[in-house]
mmCIF file of C-alpha atoms in Angstrom:
data_model
loop_
_atom_site.group_PDB
_atom_site.id
_atom_site.type_symbol
_atom_site.label_atom_id
_atom_site.label_comp_id
_atom_site.label_asym_id
_atom_site.label_seq_id
_atom_site.Cartn_x
_atom_site.Cartn_y
_atom_site.Cartn_z
ATOM 1 C CA MET A 1 -19.983 -1.052 -5.744
ATOM 2 C CA ILE A 2 -17.038 -0.827 -3.407
ATOM 3 C CA TYR A 3 -13.718 0.409 -4.862
ATOM 4 C CA ASN A 4 -10.799 -0.586 -2.630
ATOM 5 C CA PHE A 5 -7.566 1.392 -3.279
ATOM 6 C CA ILE A 6 -4.666 -0.397 -1.567
ATOM 7 C CA GLY A 7 -0.898 0.111 -1.545
ATOM 8 C CA GLN A 8 2.010 1.667 0.282
ATOM 9 C CA PRO A 9 1.733 5.135 1.830
ATOM 10 C CA HIS A 10 2.131 7.945 -0.681
ATOM 11 C CA SER A 11 1.745 5.720 -3.751
ATOM 12 C CA GLY A 12 -1.224 7.769 -5.031
ATOM 13 C CA LYS A 13 -4.190 5.863 -3.582
ATOM 14 C CA THR A 14 -6.108 8.822 -2.172
ATOM 15 C CA THR A 15 -5.357 11.066 -5.170
ATOM 16 C CA LEU A 16 -6.738 8.485 -7.585
ATOM 17 C CA ALA A 17 -9.648 7.715 -5.277
ATOM 18 C CA ARG A 18 -10.637 11.400 -5.337
ATOM 19 C CA HIS A 19 -10.487 11.445 -9.146
ATOM 20 C CA LEU A 20 -12.679 8.335 -9.253
ATOM 21 C CA ARG A 21 -15.175 9.969 -6.885
ATOM 22 C CA THR A 22 -15.408 13.044 -9.160
ATOM 23 C CA ALA A 23 -15.852 10.896 -12.239
ATOM 24 C CA LEU A 24 -18.602 8.834 -10.604
ATOM 25 C CA GLU A 25 -20.371 12.006 -9.405
ATOM 26 C CA ILE A 26 -20.305 13.445 -12.917
ATOM 27 C CA ARG A 27 -21.503 10.204 -14.515
ATOM 28 C CA ASN A 28 -24.438 9.588 -12.190
ATOM 29 C CA GLN A 29 -25.548 12.460 -10.014
ATOM 30 C CA LEU A 30 -28.316 10.437 -8.374
ATOM 31 C CA ARG A 31 -25.965 7.896 -6.727
ATOM 32 C CA VAL A 32 -24.533 8.483 -3.300
ATOM 33 C CA ILE A 33 -20.756 8.157 -3.172
ATOM 34 C CA TYR A 34 -18.929 7.745 0.109
ATOM 35 C CA MET A 35 -15.179 7.925 0.590
ATOM 36 C CA ILE A 36 -13.279 6.270 3.456
ATOM 37 C CA ASP A 37 -9.661 7.334 3.873
ATOM 38 C CA GLY A 38 -7.403 5.383 6.211
ATOM 39 C CA ASP A 39 -5.618 8.448 7.567
ATOM 40 C CA LYS A 40 -8.864 10.256 8.335
ATOM 41 C CA LEU A 41 -10.277 7.130 9.928
ATOM 42 C CA ARG A 42 -7.187 6.923 12.184
ATOM 43 C CA ASP A 43 -7.769 10.517 13.231
ATOM 44 C CA LEU A 44 -11.467 9.897 13.892
ATOM 45 C CA PHE A 45 -10.784 6.884 16.147
ATOM 46 C CA LYS A 46 -7.516 8.294 17.539
ATOM 47 C CA ASN A 47 -5.657 5.190 16.350
ATOM 48 C CA LYS A 48 -1.956 6.047 15.940
ATOM 49 C CA ASP A 49 -0.895 2.410 16.415
ATOM 50 C CA TYR A 50 1.031 1.304 13.314
ATOM 51 C CA SER A 51 1.779 -2.182 14.650
ATOM 52 C CA GLU A 52 0.167 -5.112 12.871
ATOM 53 C CA GLY A 53 -2.672 -5.093 15.382
ATOM 54 C CA GLY A 54 -3.246 -1.369 15.028
ATOM 55 C CA ARG A 55 -3.220 -1.594 11.250
ATOM 56 C CA ARG A 56 -5.607 -4.533 11.223
ATOM 57 C CA LYS A 57 -8.011 -2.693 13.537
ATOM 58 C CA ASN A 58 -8.044 0.382 11.232
ATOM 59 C CA ILE A 59 -8.523 -1.731 8.100
ATOM 60 C CA GLU A 60 -11.312 -3.830 9.693
ATOM 61 C CA ARG A 61 -13.118 -0.598 10.634
ATOM 62 C CA ALA A 62 -12.812 0.800 7.106
ATOM 63 C CA TYR A 63 -14.099 -2.424 5.588
ATOM 64 C CA SER A 64 -16.970 -2.732 8.114
ATOM 65 C CA ILE A 65 -18.092 0.831 7.429
ATOM 66 C CA ALA A 66 -17.888 0.199 3.687
ATOM 67 C CA ARG A 67 -20.047 -2.948 3.933
ATOM 68 C CA TYR A 68 -22.533 -1.101 6.118
ATOM 69 C CA LEU A 69 -22.864 1.789 3.652
ATOM 70 C CA GLN A 70 -23.229 -0.680 0.768
ATOM 71 C CA ASP A 71 -25.906 -2.596 2.681
ATOM 72 C CA LEU A 72 -27.885 0.613 3.289
ATOM 73 C CA ASN A 73 -28.408 0.913 -0.417
ATOM 74 C CA PRO A 74 -26.807 -1.380 -3.036
ATOM 75 C CA PHE A 75 -26.736 1.572 -5.439
ATOM 76 C CA ASN A 76 -24.334 3.458 -3.174
ATOM 77 C CA ASP A 77 -20.696 3.615 -4.239
ATOM 78 C CA VAL A 78 -18.062 3.378 -1.529
ATOM 79 C CA ILE A 79 -14.433 4.286 -2.228
ATOM 80 C CA ILE A 80 -11.839 3.084 0.296
ATOM 81 C CA SER A 81 -8.267 4.311 0.372
ATOM 82 C CA VAL A 82 -6.154 2.407 2.893
ATOM 83 C CA VAL A 83 -2.685 0.837 2.952
ATOM 84 C CA SER A 84 -4.258 -2.575 3.723
ATOM 85 C CA PRO A 85 -1.130 -4.772 3.592
ATOM 86 C CA PHE A 86 -2.936 -7.964 4.674
ATOM 87 C CA LEU A 87 -4.222 -10.224 1.946
ATOM 88 C CA ASP A 88 -6.602 -12.107 4.250
ATOM 89 C CA LEU A 89 -8.556 -8.964 5.178
ATOM 90 C CA ARG A 90 -8.837 -7.872 1.545
ATOM 91 C CA GLU A 91 -10.003 -11.328 0.462
ATOM 92 C CA GLU A 92 -12.648 -11.396 3.221
ATOM 93 C CA LEU A 93 -14.000 -8.098 1.887
ATOM 94 C CA LYS A 94 -14.092 -9.507 -1.671
ATOM 95 C CA GLU A 95 -15.983 -12.569 -0.441
ATOM 96 C CA ALA A 96 -18.520 -10.479 1.460
ATOM 97 C CA THR A 97 -19.453 -8.018 -1.277
ATOM 98 C CA ASP A 98 -18.809 -6.797 -4.823
ATOM 99 C CA VAL A 99 -15.395 -5.103 -4.751
ATOM 100 C CA THR A 100 -13.081 -3.658 -7.372
ATOM 101 C CA GLU A 101 -9.607 -3.780 -5.832
ATOM 102 C CA ILE A 102 -7.074 -1.301 -7.145
ATOM 103 C CA PHE A 103 -3.440 -1.936 -6.215
ATOM 104 C CA VAL A 104 -1.524 1.364 -6.437
ATOM 105 C CA HIS A 105 2.215 0.971 -6.074
ATOM 106 C CA THR A 106 5.538 2.633 -6.804
ATOM 107 C CA THR A 107 9.170 1.712 -6.416
ATOM 108 C CA ASN A 108 9.792 5.130 -4.845
ATOM 109 C CA ILE A 109 9.362 5.608 -1.113
ATOM 110 C CA ARG A 110 7.580 8.913 -0.891
ATOM 111 C CA GLY A 111 6.848 10.982 2.175
ATOM 112 C CA ARG A 112 7.145 9.476 5.607
ATOM 113 C CA GLU A 113 9.373 6.407 5.354
ATOM 114 C CA ASN A 114 8.513 5.203 8.851
ATOM 115 C CA PHE A 115 4.928 4.417 7.670
ATOM 116 C CA HIS A 116 6.147 2.201 4.824
ATOM 117 C CA VAL A 117 5.037 -1.421 5.310
ATOM 118 C CA LEU A 118 7.863 -3.905 4.853
ATOM 119 C CA ASP A 119 5.699 -6.997 4.561
ATOM 120 C CA PHE A 120 2.963 -5.784 2.160
ATOM 121 C CA GLU A 121 1.162 -8.810 0.759
ATOM 122 C CA LYS A 122 0.510 -8.078 -2.901
ATOM 123 C CA PRO A 123 -2.810 -9.024 -4.478
ATOM 124 C CA ILE A 124 -2.911 -12.336 -6.318
ATOM 125 C CA ILE A 125 -6.119 -12.300 -8.430
ATOM 126 C CA ASN A 126 -8.987 -10.011 -9.382
ATOM 127 C CA TYR A 127 -7.411 -6.610 -9.053
ATOM 128 C CA ILE A 128 -6.423 -3.600 -11.125
ATOM 129 C CA ASP A 129 -2.671 -2.993 -11.093
ATOM 130 C CA LEU A 130 -1.456 0.623 -11.237
ATOM 131 C CA ASP A 131 2.303 1.436 -11.099
ATOM 132 C CA THR A 132 2.648 5.149 -10.329
ATOM 133 C CA THR A 133 6.441 5.154 -10.487
ATOM 134 C CA ASP A 134 7.615 8.084 -12.638
ATOM 135 C CA VAL A 135 4.111 8.626 -14.015
ATOM 136 C CA ASP A 136 2.142 11.826 -13.601
ATOM 137 C CA GLU A 137 -1.282 12.045 -11.990
ATOM 138 C CA LEU A 138 -3.185 12.444 -15.272
ATOM 139 C CA THR A 139 -1.543 9.384 -16.816
ATOM 140 C CA SER A 140 -2.341 7.283 -13.721
ATOM 141 C CA MET A 141 -5.927 8.501 -13.737
ATOM 142 C CA ASN A 142 -6.407 7.666 -17.439
ATOM 143 C CA GLU A 143 -4.836 4.222 -16.915
ATOM 144 C CA LEU A 144 -7.213 3.578 -13.991
ATOM 145 C CA PHE A 145 -10.299 4.585 -15.980
ATOM 146 C CA ASN A 146 -9.217 2.510 -19.001
ATOM 147 C CA LYS A 147 -8.640 -0.566 -16.844
ATOM 148 C CA MET A 148 -11.957 -0.062 -15.063
ATOM 149 C CA ASP A 149 -13.775 -0.094 -18.387
ATOM 150 C CA LEU A 150 -12.061 -3.424 -19.178
ATOM 151 C CA ILE A 151 -13.135 -4.837 -15.835
ATOM 152 C CA LYS A 152 -16.689 -3.664 -16.408
ATOM 153 C CA ILE A 153 -16.808 -5.363 -19.828
ATOM 154 C CA ARG A 154 -15.488 -8.607 -18.356
ATOM 155 C CA LYS A 155 -18.001 -8.580 -15.498
ATOM 156 C CA ASN A 156 -20.857 -8.106 -17.925
ATOM 157 C CA GLY A 157 -19.622 -11.043 -20.011
ATOM 158 C CA ASN A 158 -19.104 -8.989 -23.163
ATOM 159 C CA SER A 159 -15.359 -9.629 -23.381
ATOM 160 C CA LYS A 160 -13.828 -12.192 -25.726
ATOM 161 C CA LYS A 161 -11.393 -13.246 -22.951
#
């Protein structure tokens, strides 16, 4: 499974992604779990271009690596944490593989304002919505895990909805 955490910089994506990784490791110690972080990927490829083209290149790399890791073994879990403001790239990933998209957002601009994306295209369908405005880390984490259980039930067809 690929878990794609998207949202503005400093909304809590990477923090929640790390909590998910820990929970998945505890639940199934035989699975391999990879984590792709947009900032670390930028450092690795020396991509400090925050224009639309630079952002697209970084996101495409993250998604290509995730698909590759998933193809190596379908039992691998891949957790991605990237701003990913472009709906078309996220939808391409969803069409290519099994993805749980988690939209982490806040009304607060935290940290480095110059990295904030003015034209972030919000998800439309098939995503988990997490508003981290004025909510502590533990509450956000519990909300994520509760919503993931609902998604899992719906995917297995056991939901009344």
